[in-house]
Amino acid sequence: MKRISILGLGYIGLPTAILAAQAGYEVCGYDIDQEKIKQINKGNPVIFEPEISDRLWKALQGGLFKVSHELQYADCFVITVPTPFKEGNRADLSYVYQAADAIAKRLMPGNLVIIESTIPVGTTEQVAQFLEKNSDLKLGKDFFVAHAPERVLPGRIFKELIENDRVIGGICQQSCKLTQLFYSKFVKGVVHVTDDKSAEMIKLTENASRDVQIALANQIASMCKVANLDPYHVIELANKHPRVKLLSPTCGVGGHCIAVDPWFLIETFPEQTQLFQVARAINDKKPLTVIKQVLDKAAELKSRNISRPKIFVMGLAFKPDVDDIRQSPALQIATELHKHADALELNVYDHNIPLHVLQKYPFQIVSDVWHGIAWADVILVLVKHKEFALMHQDVFCGKVVIDTCGLLYEMQSRQTSAILEGAVKVDTAFWKTGAMKDLA
Ligand code: SAJ
């Protein structure tokens, strides 16, 4: 196996292509987006991910990596295209089939096709049959197919691509063998071998399990609100139990995996997924609860003669320390609050998201967090980016803070730590001048 074609140069495909080239394969990355191909060829990875620019540049210089909007013949094709959901929360497999269609036209005897995209149980087999039907080749004899779901966390993609264990599921033994061979060149984690359907089920249950655990954390937060307790404190101490590992409540579950993948199971197994359905409902409701909380606070401030309270949103990404706003609950909250211009003024800040992306949205963007804080009556913390957690809690002095992600608790924990004491440099003189309105 020498030549590899990787289809879909996004958050998974591009890093995988770069690593495969660095491992010695001749790699051609393929994408339908011509502008993306142009940018990658210039050394611009288009996505924000630690190490990626440097690794891309080295791969381009190394001579084993190129990208094209024409799919190249190869020994192995790797499908890393998105699988969003369409109406009725059903998996949209159109990108997977578009990729399979392109591969079918180039399929040669001995080829291996790997699907890394997350897919409903049974899809690998269906795609394999599609390839057989649309080529002159016999499945399991002339060409081989496997599912090898990606498992990496944005922000740690290269580390996790190399170090995580992987599960691969082939439609036959030879498919497993070839797939294991492909990954063995750059994966240091254990490659666990199974069948295609088990691999699909494993990937989906991993993400559904996380969704259920986050729903549990959100329920704990709701109970704590009623009981006037700090859920982050409750969870931190509960996690001191050796067999308890609760996750954290946030403003909602976003991104393109955790909030999507449980639906692929619900779609296939409607009778056996009650718990996943409830978890989805709890997590989807969370942004609506936050919106209501802000509107209630705005109404309360109005009754205290602040006619249009100034709301400053901190964080818009779907989770901390990423630039990704796809299916972001924070974005959903800001977009909805913006519609209530009669009741409040809104300013939004997120240093991780490029300005040209933010400018597509109707709300007002602030590029200086200190100005935003000083300007606001209410600070709405939606994402706990690490830079926010390094601020001193005094920056919020005199403000109403609606904290949806435990920023204040983390600030307090950090500030009791001797190591960080004095290491956090914050110019408090500036904000203090405008922050003395007693609103709380
Ligand atoms: N979230 C919480 N509370 C938490 C942890 C996360 O509300 O305690 C929220 C985040 O804020 C975010 C959402 O959940 O909005 C999803 O974030 P995440 O960090 O759980 O997951 P993703 O979408 O970045 O990546 C997940 C990972 N899956 C698991 O951890 C089981 C990753 O390993 C997968 O590769 C990826 O999905 C994928 O592509 O499936």
CSV table of C-alpha atoms and ligand atoms in Angstrom, one decimal:
chain,number,residue,atom,x,y,z
A,1,MET,CA,0.0,0.0,0.0
A,2,LYS,CA,1.7,3.2,-1.2
A,3,ARG,CA,-0.7,5.7,-2.6
A,4,ILE,CA,-3.5,7.1,-0.4
A,5,SER,CA,-6.4,9.3,-1.5
A,6,ILE,CA,-8.2,11.1,1.3
A,7,LEU,CA,-11.6,12.5,0.5
A,8,GLY,CA,-12.8,15.5,2.5
A,9,LEU,CA,-10.1,17.8,3.9
A,10,GLY,CA,-11.8,19.1,7.1
A,11,TYR,CA,-10.9,18.7,10.7
A,12,ILE,CA,-10.2,15.0,10.4
A,13,GLY,CA,-9.2,14.5,6.7
A,14,LEU,CA,-6.5,17.1,6.5
A,15,PRO,CA,-4.6,16.1,9.7
A,16,THR,CA,-5.0,12.4,8.7
A,17,ALA,CA,-3.6,13.2,5.3
A,18,ILE,CA,-0.7,15.1,6.7
A,19,LEU,CA,0.2,12.4,9.2
A,20,ALA,CA,-0.1,9.7,6.5
A,21,ALA,CA,2.3,11.7,4.3
A,22,GLN,CA,4.7,12.2,7.2
A,23,ALA,CA,4.6,8.4,7.8
A,24,GLY,CA,5.8,7.8,4.2
A,25,TYR,CA,2.7,7.3,2.1
A,26,GLU,CA,2.2,9.2,-1.1
A,27,VAL,CA,-0.9,11.1,-0.2
A,28,CYS,CA,-3.3,13.1,-2.3
A,29,GLY,CA,-6.0,15.0,-0.4
A,30,TYR,CA,-9.2,15.5,-2.4
A,31,ASP,CA,-12.0,18.0,-1.7
A,32,ILE,CA,-14.9,19.4,-3.8
A,33,ASP,CA,-14.2,22.9,-2.5
A,34,GLN,CA,-11.8,24.5,-5.0
A,35,GLU,CA,-11.0,27.5,-2.8
A,36,LYS,CA,-10.0,25.2,0.1
A,37,ILE,CA,-7.7,23.3,-2.3
A,38,LYS,CA,-6.1,26.6,-3.4
A,39,GLN,CA,-5.6,27.7,0.2
A,40,ILE,CA,-4.1,24.3,1.4
A,41,ASN,CA,-1.7,24.3,-1.5
A,42,LYS,CA,-0.5,27.7,-0.4
A,43,GLY,CA,0.1,26.3,3.1
A,44,ASN,CA,-3.1,27.7,4.7
A,45,PRO,CA,-4.8,24.8,6.5
A,46,VAL,CA,-8.1,26.8,6.7
A,47,ILE,CA,-8.9,25.3,10.1
A,48,PHE,CA,-7.6,26.3,13.5
A,49,GLU,CA,-5.8,23.5,15.2
A,50,PRO,CA,-2.5,23.4,17.2
A,51,GLU,CA,0.5,22.3,15.1
A,52,ILE,CA,-1.4,22.1,11.8
A,53,SER,CA,0.2,25.0,9.9
A,54,ASP,CA,3.7,23.8,10.7
A,55,ARG,CA,2.9,20.2,9.9
A,56,LEU,CA,1.1,21.2,6.6
A,57,TRP,CA,4.0,23.3,5.5
A,58,LYS,CA,6.5,20.5,6.2
A,59,ALA,CA,4.2,17.9,4.4
A,60,LEU,CA,4.0,20.2,1.3
A,61,GLN,CA,7.8,20.6,1.3
A,62,GLY,CA,8.3,16.9,1.9
A,63,GLY,CA,7.0,16.0,-1.6
A,64,LEU,CA,4.7,13.2,-0.5
A,65,PHE,CA,1.7,15.3,0.0
A,66,LYS,CA,-0.5,17.1,-2.5
A,67,VAL,CA,-4.1,18.2,-2.7
A,68,SER,CA,-6.4,18.3,-5.7
A,69,HIS,CA,-10.1,18.7,-6.6
A,70,GLU,CA,-9.8,15.7,-8.8
A,71,LEU,CA,-9.8,12.3,-7.1
A,72,GLN,CA,-6.5,10.4,-7.9
A,73,TYR,CA,-6.2,6.7,-8.4
A,74,ALA,CA,-4.8,5.1,-5.2
A,75,ASP,CA,-4.3,1.9,-3.3
A,76,CYS,CA,-6.4,3.1,-0.4
A,77,PHE,CA,-9.2,5.6,-0.3
A,78,VAL,CA,-10.2,7.2,3.1
A,79,ILE,CA,-13.6,8.9,3.4
A,80,THR,CA,-13.5,11.7,5.9
A,81,VAL,CA,-16.6,13.7,4.8
A,82,PRO,CA,-19.2,15.2,7.2
A,83,THR,CA,-22.4,13.3,8.0
A,84,PRO,CA,-24.8,16.0,9.3
A,85,PHE,CA,-28.4,15.3,9.9
A,86,LYS,CA,-31.3,16.3,7.8
A,87,GLU,CA,-34.9,17.0,8.4
A,88,GLY,CA,-36.5,14.7,11.0
A,89,ASN,CA,-33.0,14.2,12.6
A,90,ARG,CA,-32.0,11.6,10.1
A,91,ALA,CA,-28.5,11.0,9.0
A,92,ASP,CA,-27.6,12.9,5.8
A,93,LEU,CA,-25.4,10.4,4.0
A,94,SER,CA,-25.2,12.4,0.7
A,95,TYR,CA,-21.6,13.4,1.2
A,96,VAL,CA,-20.6,9.8,1.9
A,97,TYR,CA,-22.3,8.6,-1.2
A,98,GLN,CA,-20.9,11.4,-3.3
A,99,ALA,CA,-17.4,10.3,-2.2
A,100,ALA,CA,-18.3,6.6,-2.8
A,101,ASP,CA,-19.5,7.5,-6.3
A,102,ALA,CA,-16.2,9.3,-7.1
A,103,ILE,CA,-14.2,6.3,-5.7
A,104,ALA,CA,-16.3,3.8,-7.7
A,105,LYS,CA,-15.1,5.4,-10.9
A,106,ARG,CA,-11.4,4.9,-9.9
A,107,LEU,CA,-11.7,1.6,-8.1
A,108,MET,CA,-9.0,-0.9,-9.1
A,109,PRO,CA,-8.3,-4.5,-8.1
A,110,GLY,CA,-6.7,-4.8,-4.6
A,111,ASN,CA,-8.0,-1.4,-3.4
A,112,LEU,CA,-9.1,-0.7,0.1
A,113,VAL,CA,-11.8,1.8,1.0
A,114,ILE,CA,-12.0,3.1,4.6
A,115,ILE,CA,-14.9,5.1,5.9
A,116,GLU,CA,-13.9,7.3,8.9
A,117,SER,CA,-17.1,9.4,8.8
A,118,THR,CA,-19.6,8.6,11.6
A,119,ILE,CA,-22.5,6.6,10.1
A,120,PRO,CA,-25.6,4.7,11.2
A,121,VAL,CA,-25.3,1.0,11.9
A,122,GLY,CA,-25.3,-0.9,8.6
A,123,THR,CA,-24.0,1.9,6.4
A,124,THR,CA,-20.5,0.4,5.7
A,125,GLU,CA,-22.2,-2.7,4.2
A,126,GLN,CA,-24.5,-0.5,2.1
A,127,VAL,CA,-21.7,1.6,0.8
A,128,ALA,CA,-19.6,-1.5,0.0
A,129,GLN,CA,-22.6,-2.9,-2.0
A,130,PHE,CA,-22.9,0.5,-3.7
A,131,LEU,CA,-19.2,0.4,-4.7
A,132,GLU,CA,-19.6,-3.2,-6.1
A,133,LYS,CA,-22.7,-2.2,-8.1
A,134,ASN,CA,-21.0,0.9,-9.5
A,135,SER,CA,-17.7,-0.8,-10.5
A,136,ASP,CA,-16.8,-4.0,-12.2
A,137,LEU,CA,-15.2,-5.4,-9.1
A,138,LYS,CA,-16.2,-8.1,-6.6
A,139,LEU,CA,-16.5,-7.0,-2.9
A,140,GLY,CA,-14.2,-9.0,-0.6
A,141,LYS,CA,-12.3,-10.5,-3.6
A,142,ASP,CA,-11.2,-7.6,-5.8
A,143,PHE,CA,-11.7,-4.7,-3.3
A,144,PHE,CA,-12.1,-4.3,0.5
A,145,VAL,CA,-14.1,-2.0,2.8
A,146,ALA,CA,-13.8,-1.1,6.4
A,147,HIS,CA,-15.2,1.4,8.9
A,148,ALA,CA,-12.5,3.0,11.1
A,149,PRO,CA,-14.3,5.8,13.0
A,150,GLU,CA,-12.3,8.8,14.0
A,151,ARG,CA,-12.1,9.5,17.7
A,152,VAL,CA,-10.2,12.7,18.1
A,153,LEU,CA,-10.9,15.8,20.1
A,154,PRO,CA,-10.6,19.2,18.3
A,155,GLY,CA,-7.7,21.0,19.8
A,156,ARG,CA,-5.8,17.8,20.4
A,157,ILE,CA,-6.2,16.2,16.9
A,158,PHE,CA,-2.6,15.3,16.1
A,159,LYS,CA,-1.8,14.0,19.5
A,160,GLU,CA,-5.0,11.9,19.6
A,161,LEU,CA,-4.7,10.7,16.0
A,162,ILE,CA,-1.3,9.2,16.9
A,163,GLU,CA,-1.9,8.1,20.5
A,164,ASN,CA,-5.6,7.0,20.8
A,165,ASP,CA,-6.6,3.4,20.5
A,166,ARG,CA,-8.7,2.8,17.4
A,167,VAL,CA,-11.4,0.5,16.5
A,168,ILE,CA,-11.6,-0.8,12.9
A,169,GLY,CA,-14.3,-3.0,11.5
A,170,GLY,CA,-13.9,-4.7,8.2
A,171,ILE,CA,-16.5,-6.4,6.1
A,172,CYS,CA,-14.2,-9.4,5.8
A,173,GLN,CA,-10.9,-10.5,7.3
A,174,GLN,CA,-8.8,-9.1,4.5
A,175,SER,CA,-10.5,-5.7,4.9
A,176,CYS,CA,-9.5,-5.8,8.6
A,177,LYS,CA,-5.9,-6.8,7.8
A,178,LEU,CA,-5.3,-4.1,5.2
A,179,THR,CA,-6.9,-1.4,7.3
A,180,GLN,CA,-4.8,-2.4,10.3
A,181,LEU,CA,-1.7,-2.2,8.1
A,182,PHE,CA,-2.7,1.3,6.9
A,183,TYR,CA,-3.0,2.7,10.4
A,184,SER,CA,-0.1,0.8,11.9
A,185,LYS,CA,2.3,3.3,10.1
A,186,PHE,CA,1.2,6.3,12.1
A,187,VAL,CA,-1.0,5.2,15.0
A,188,LYS,CA,0.8,4.3,18.2
A,189,GLY,CA,-2.4,3.4,20.1
A,190,VAL,CA,-3.7,-0.2,19.9
A,191,VAL,CA,-5.8,-0.9,16.8
A,192,HIS,CA,-8.7,-3.1,17.9
A,193,VAL,CA,-10.2,-5.2,15.2
A,194,THR,CA,-13.9,-6.1,14.9
A,195,ASP,CA,-16.6,-6.3,12.2
A,196,ASP,CA,-18.1,-3.3,10.4
A,197,LYS,CA,-21.4,-3.1,12.3
A,198,SER,CA,-19.8,-3.4,15.7
A,199,ALA,CA,-17.4,-0.5,14.8
A,200,GLU,CA,-20.4,1.6,13.7
A,201,MET,CA,-22.2,0.8,17.0
A,202,ILE,CA,-19.1,1.5,19.1
A,203,LYS,CA,-18.5,4.9,17.7
A,204,LEU,CA,-22.2,6.0,18.1
A,205,THR,CA,-22.5,4.6,21.6
A,206,GLU,CA,-19.3,6.5,22.6
A,207,ASN,CA,-20.9,9.8,21.7
A,208,ALA,CA,-24.3,8.9,22.9
A,209,SER,CA,-22.8,8.0,26.3
A,210,ARG,CA,-21.2,11.5,26.5
A,211,ASP,CA,-24.6,13.1,25.6
A,212,VAL,CA,-26.3,11.2,28.4
A,213,GLN,CA,-23.6,12.1,30.9
A,214,ILE,CA,-23.9,15.8,30.0
A,215,ALA,CA,-27.7,15.6,30.3
A,216,LEU,CA,-27.1,14.2,33.9
A,217,ALA,CA,-24.8,17.2,34.6
A,218,ASN,CA,-27.4,19.6,33.3
A,219,GLN,CA,-30.1,18.0,35.5
A,220,ILE,CA,-27.8,18.4,38.5
A,221,ALA,CA,-27.4,22.1,37.6
A,222,SER,CA,-31.2,22.5,37.5
A,223,MET,CA,-31.6,20.9,40.9
A,224,CYS,CA,-28.8,23.0,42.3
A,225,LYS,CA,-30.5,26.1,41.0
A,226,VAL,CA,-33.7,25.3,42.9
A,227,ALA,CA,-31.7,24.4,46.0
A,228,ASN,CA,-29.5,27.5,45.6
A,229,LEU,CA,-26.3,25.4,45.5
A,230,ASP,CA,-23.3,25.7,43.2
A,231,PRO,CA,-23.4,22.7,40.8
A,232,TYR,CA,-19.7,22.9,40.0
A,233,HIS,CA,-18.9,22.6,43.7
A,234,VAL,CA,-21.3,19.7,44.1
A,235,ILE,CA,-19.9,17.9,41.0
A,236,GLU,CA,-16.2,18.6,42.0
A,237,LEU,CA,-16.7,17.0,45.4
A,238,ALA,CA,-18.9,14.1,44.1
A,239,ASN,CA,-16.1,13.3,41.7
A,240,LYS,CA,-13.8,12.7,44.7
A,241,HIS,CA,-15.6,9.4,44.9
A,242,PRO,CA,-13.3,6.8,43.2
A,243,ARG,CA,-16.1,5.5,40.9
A,244,VAL,CA,-17.9,8.7,40.1
A,245,LYS,CA,-17.0,10.9,37.1
A,246,LEU,CA,-19.6,13.5,36.4
A,247,LEU,CA,-19.2,15.9,33.5
A,248,SER,CA,-20.0,19.7,33.7
A,249,PRO,CA,-23.1,21.6,33.0
A,250,THR,CA,-22.8,24.2,30.2
A,251,CYS,CA,-25.1,26.4,28.1
A,252,GLY,CA,-25.9,23.3,25.9
A,253,VAL,CA,-24.3,20.6,23.8
A,254,GLY,CA,-23.0,21.7,20.4
A,255,GLY,CA,-20.6,20.7,17.7
A,256,HIS,CA,-21.2,18.2,15.0
A,257,CYS,CA,-20.8,14.9,17.0
A,258,ILE,CA,-22.3,14.7,20.4
A,259,ALA,CA,-25.5,16.5,19.5
A,260,VAL,CA,-25.8,14.6,16.2
A,261,ASP,CA,-24.7,11.0,16.7
A,262,PRO,CA,-27.3,9.9,19.2
A,263,TRP,CA,-29.9,10.6,16.5
A,264,PHE,CA,-28.2,8.0,14.2
A,265,LEU,CA,-29.0,5.4,16.9
A,266,ILE,CA,-32.5,6.8,17.6
A,267,GLU,CA,-33.2,6.6,13.9
A,268,THR,CA,-32.2,3.0,13.6
A,269,PHE,CA,-33.5,1.8,17.0
A,270,PRO,CA,-36.5,4.0,18.0
A,271,GLU,CA,-37.8,1.5,20.5
A,272,GLN,CA,-34.5,0.9,22.3
A,273,THR,CA,-33.2,4.5,22.8
A,274,GLN,CA,-35.6,6.1,25.3
A,275,LEU,CA,-32.7,7.3,27.5
A,276,PHE,CA,-30.9,8.9,24.5
A,277,GLN,CA,-34.1,10.6,23.5
A,278,VAL,CA,-34.6,12.1,26.9
A,279,ALA,CA,-30.9,13.2,27.1
A,280,ARG,CA,-31.2,14.9,23.7
A,281,ALA,CA,-34.3,16.7,24.9
A,282,ILE,CA,-32.6,17.9,28.1
A,283,ASN,CA,-29.5,19.1,26.3
A,284,ASP,CA,-31.4,20.8,23.5
A,285,LYS,CA,-33.5,22.7,26.1
A,286,LYS,CA,-30.5,24.1,27.9
A,287,PRO,CA,-29.9,27.1,25.5
A,288,LEU,CA,-33.6,28.0,25.8
A,289,THR,CA,-33.4,28.0,29.6
A,290,VAL,CA,-30.4,30.4,29.4
A,291,ILE,CA,-32.3,32.7,27.0
A,292,LYS,CA,-35.2,32.9,29.4
A,293,GLN,CA,-32.9,33.5,32.3
A,294,VAL,CA,-31.3,36.5,30.5
A,295,LEU,CA,-34.7,37.9,29.4
A,296,ASP,CA,-36.0,37.6,32.9
A,297,LYS,CA,-33.0,39.4,34.3
A,298,ALA,CA,-33.4,42.1,31.6
A,299,ALA,CA,-37.0,42.6,32.7
A,300,GLU,CA,-36.0,42.7,36.4
A,301,LEU,CA,-33.4,45.4,35.6
A,302,LYS,CA,-35.9,47.3,33.6
A,303,SER,CA,-38.1,47.5,36.6
A,304,ARG,CA,-35.1,49.1,38.3
A,305,ASN,CA,-35.0,51.9,35.7
A,306,ILE,CA,-32.4,50.4,33.3
A,307,SER,CA,-34.5,50.5,30.2
A,308,ARG,CA,-32.3,48.4,27.9
A,309,PRO,CA,-29.8,46.5,30.0
A,310,LYS,CA,-26.4,46.0,28.3
A,311,ILE,CA,-25.6,42.3,27.9
A,312,PHE,CA,-22.0,41.3,27.1
A,313,VAL,CA,-21.7,37.8,25.8
A,314,MET,CA,-18.3,36.1,26.5
A,315,GLY,CA,-17.7,33.1,24.2
A,316,LEU,CA,-19.5,32.0,21.1
A,317,ALA,CA,-17.7,28.7,20.1
A,318,PHE,CA,-19.4,25.4,20.6
A,319,LYS,CA,-16.9,24.6,23.4
A,320,PRO,CA,-13.8,26.1,25.1
A,321,ASP,CA,-10.6,26.8,23.2
A,322,VAL,CA,-11.8,26.1,19.6
A,323,ASP,CA,-12.7,28.4,16.7
A,324,ASP,CA,-15.7,26.2,15.7
A,325,ILE,CA,-19.2,27.6,15.9
A,326,ARG,CA,-21.0,24.8,14.1
A,327,GLN,CA,-24.2,23.9,16.1
A,328,SER,CA,-22.9,26.2,18.9
A,329,PRO,CA,-25.5,26.7,21.7
A,330,ALA,CA,-23.7,29.9,22.5
A,331,LEU,CA,-24.3,31.1,19.0
A,332,GLN,CA,-28.0,30.0,19.2
A,333,ILE,CA,-28.4,32.0,22.5
A,334,ALA,CA,-26.7,35.2,21.1
A,335,THR,CA,-28.7,35.0,17.9
A,336,GLU,CA,-32.0,34.7,19.8
A,337,LEU,CA,-31.1,37.5,22.3
A,338,HIS,CA,-30.3,39.8,19.4
A,339,LYS,CA,-33.9,39.6,18.3
A,340,HIS,CA,-35.0,41.2,21.6
A,341,ALA,CA,-33.5,44.6,20.8
A,342,ASP,CA,-36.5,46.3,22.5
A,343,ALA,CA,-35.6,44.6,25.8
A,344,LEU,CA,-31.8,44.7,25.8
A,345,GLU,CA,-28.5,45.7,24.1
A,346,LEU,CA,-26.1,43.0,23.1
A,347,ASN,CA,-22.4,42.9,22.5
A,348,VAL,CA,-20.5,39.7,21.7
A,349,TYR,CA,-16.9,38.7,22.2
A,350,ASP,CA,-14.9,35.6,21.2
A,351,HIS,CA,-11.2,35.9,20.5
A,352,ASN,CA,-11.0,32.4,19.0
A,353,ILE,CA,-13.3,33.1,16.1
A,354,PRO,CA,-12.0,35.0,13.1
A,355,LEU,CA,-13.6,38.4,12.5
A,356,HIS,CA,-14.8,37.5,9.0
A,357,VAL,CA,-16.8,34.6,10.5
A,358,LEU,CA,-18.3,36.7,13.3
A,359,GLN,CA,-19.2,39.5,10.8
A,360,LYS,CA,-21.7,37.2,9.1
A,361,TYR,CA,-24.0,37.5,12.2
A,362,PRO,CA,-26.2,40.4,12.9
A,363,PHE,CA,-25.1,41.1,16.5
A,364,GLN,CA,-22.5,43.7,17.5
A,365,ILE,CA,-19.0,42.3,17.9
A,366,VAL,CA,-16.5,43.6,20.4
A,367,SER,CA,-12.8,43.1,19.9
A,368,ASP,CA,-11.6,44.1,23.3
A,369,VAL,CA,-12.9,42.0,26.2
A,370,TRP,CA,-12.1,44.7,28.8
A,371,HIS,CA,-14.2,47.3,26.9
A,372,GLY,CA,-17.1,44.8,26.8
A,373,ILE,CA,-17.0,44.1,30.5
A,374,ALA,CA,-16.8,47.7,31.3
A,375,TRP,CA,-19.7,48.5,29.0
A,376,ALA,CA,-22.0,45.8,30.3
A,377,ASP,CA,-24.7,45.7,33.0
A,378,VAL,CA,-24.9,41.9,32.7
A,379,ILE,CA,-22.0,39.6,31.7
A,380,LEU,CA,-23.3,36.4,30.1
A,381,VAL,CA,-20.5,33.8,30.2
A,382,LEU,CA,-21.3,31.1,27.6
A,383,VAL,CA,-17.9,29.4,27.0
A,384,LYS,CA,-15.1,28.9,29.4
A,385,HIS,CA,-12.1,29.7,27.1
A,386,LYS,CA,-8.9,29.3,29.0
A,387,GLU,CA,-8.1,33.0,28.7
A,388,PHE,CA,-11.3,33.9,30.5
A,389,ALA,CA,-10.4,31.5,33.3
A,390,LEU,CA,-7.1,33.3,33.8
A,391,MET,CA,-8.8,36.6,34.5
A,392,HIS,CA,-9.2,37.7,38.1
A,393,GLN,CA,-12.8,37.4,39.4
A,394,ASP,CA,-12.6,41.0,40.5
A,395,VAL,CA,-13.0,42.0,36.8
A,396,PHE,CA,-16.7,41.4,37.3
A,397,CYS,CA,-17.0,43.5,40.4
A,398,GLY,CA,-20.4,45.3,40.5
A,399,LYS,CA,-21.8,43.4,37.5
A,400,VAL,CA,-24.5,40.9,37.2
A,401,VAL,CA,-22.9,37.7,36.0
A,402,ILE,CA,-24.9,34.9,34.4
A,403,ASP,CA,-22.4,32.1,34.4
A,404,THR,CA,-23.5,29.1,32.4
A,405,CYS,CA,-20.2,27.1,32.4
A,406,GLY,CA,-18.6,27.4,35.8
A,407,LEU,CA,-16.2,30.2,35.0
A,408,LEU,CA,-16.6,31.9,38.4
A,409,TYR,CA,-16.1,28.7,40.2
A,410,GLU,CA,-12.9,28.0,38.2
A,411,MET,CA,-11.6,31.6,38.8
A,412,GLN,CA,-12.2,31.2,42.5
A,413,SER,CA,-10.4,27.8,42.5
A,414,ARG,CA,-7.5,29.2,40.6
A,415,GLN,CA,-7.2,32.2,42.8
A,416,THR,CA,-6.8,30.1,45.9
A,417,SER,CA,-3.9,28.3,44.2
A,418,ALA,CA,-0.6,29.6,45.5
A,419,ILE,CA,1.1,29.1,42.1
A,420,LEU,CA,-1.3,31.2,40.2
A,421,GLU,CA,-1.5,33.9,42.8
A,422,GLY,CA,0.4,36.9,41.4
A,423,ALA,CA,0.9,35.2,38.0
A,424,VAL,CA,-2.4,36.6,36.8
A,425,LYS,CA,-1.9,40.1,35.5
A,426,VAL,CA,-5.0,42.0,35.0
A,427,ASP,CA,-5.3,45.8,34.6
A,428,THR,CA,-8.2,46.4,36.9
A,429,ALA,CA,-7.9,50.2,37.0
A,430,PHE,CA,-9.6,50.5,33.6
A,431,TRP,CA,-12.7,48.5,34.2
A,432,LYS,CA,-13.2,49.7,37.8
A,433,THR,CA,-14.0,53.2,36.6
A,434,GLY,CA,-17.1,52.1,34.7
A,435,ALA,CA,-18.1,49.1,36.8
A,436,MET,CA,-19.4,50.6,40.0
A,437,LYS,CA,-23.1,50.6,39.2
A,438,ASP,CA,-24.7,48.4,41.8
A,439,LEU,CA,-26.9,46.2,39.7
A,440,ALA,CA,-26.9,42.9,41.4
B,1,SAJ,N1,-19.9,19.6,26.9
B,1,SAJ,C1,-20.7,19.8,28.1
B,1,SAJ,N2,-20.2,19.4,29.3
B,1,SAJ,C2,-19.0,18.6,29.4
B,1,SAJ,C3,-18.3,18.3,28.2
B,1,SAJ,C4,-18.8,18.8,27.0
B,1,SAJ,O1,-21.7,20.5,28.1
B,1,SAJ,O2,-18.7,18.3,30.5
B,1,SAJ,C5,-20.4,20.1,25.7
B,1,SAJ,C6,-19.3,21.0,25.0
B,1,SAJ,O3,-19.4,22.3,25.5
B,1,SAJ,C7,-19.8,20.9,23.6
B,1,SAJ,C8,-20.3,19.5,23.4
B,1,SAJ,O4,-20.6,19.1,24.7
B,1,SAJ,O5,-20.8,21.8,23.3
B,1,SAJ,C9,-19.4,18.5,22.7
B,1,SAJ,O6,-18.1,18.6,23.2
B,1,SAJ,P1,-17.2,17.4,23.5
B,1,SAJ,O7,-15.9,17.9,23.9
B,1,SAJ,O8,-17.9,16.4,24.4
B,1,SAJ,O9,-17.1,16.7,22.1
B,1,SAJ,P2,-16.6,17.0,20.6
B,1,SAJ,O10,-17.9,17.1,19.8
B,1,SAJ,O11,-15.6,18.0,20.5
B,1,SAJ,O12,-15.9,15.6,20.2
B,1,SAJ,C10,-16.5,14.4,20.5
B,1,SAJ,C11,-15.6,13.4,21.2
B,1,SAJ,N3,-16.3,12.3,21.7
B,1,SAJ,C12,-16.2,11.8,22.9
B,1,SAJ,O13,-15.6,12.4,23.8
B,1,SAJ,C13,-17.0,10.6,23.3
B,1,SAJ,C14,-14.5,13.0,20.3
B,1,SAJ,O14,-13.6,12.0,20.9
B,1,SAJ,C15,-15.0,12.5,19.0
B,1,SAJ,O15,-14.0,12.2,18.1
B,1,SAJ,C16,-15.9,13.5,18.4
B,1,SAJ,O16,-16.9,13.8,19.3
B,1,SAJ,C17,-16.5,12.9,17.1
B,1,SAJ,O17,-16.1,13.3,16.0
B,1,SAJ,O18,-17.4,12.1,17.2
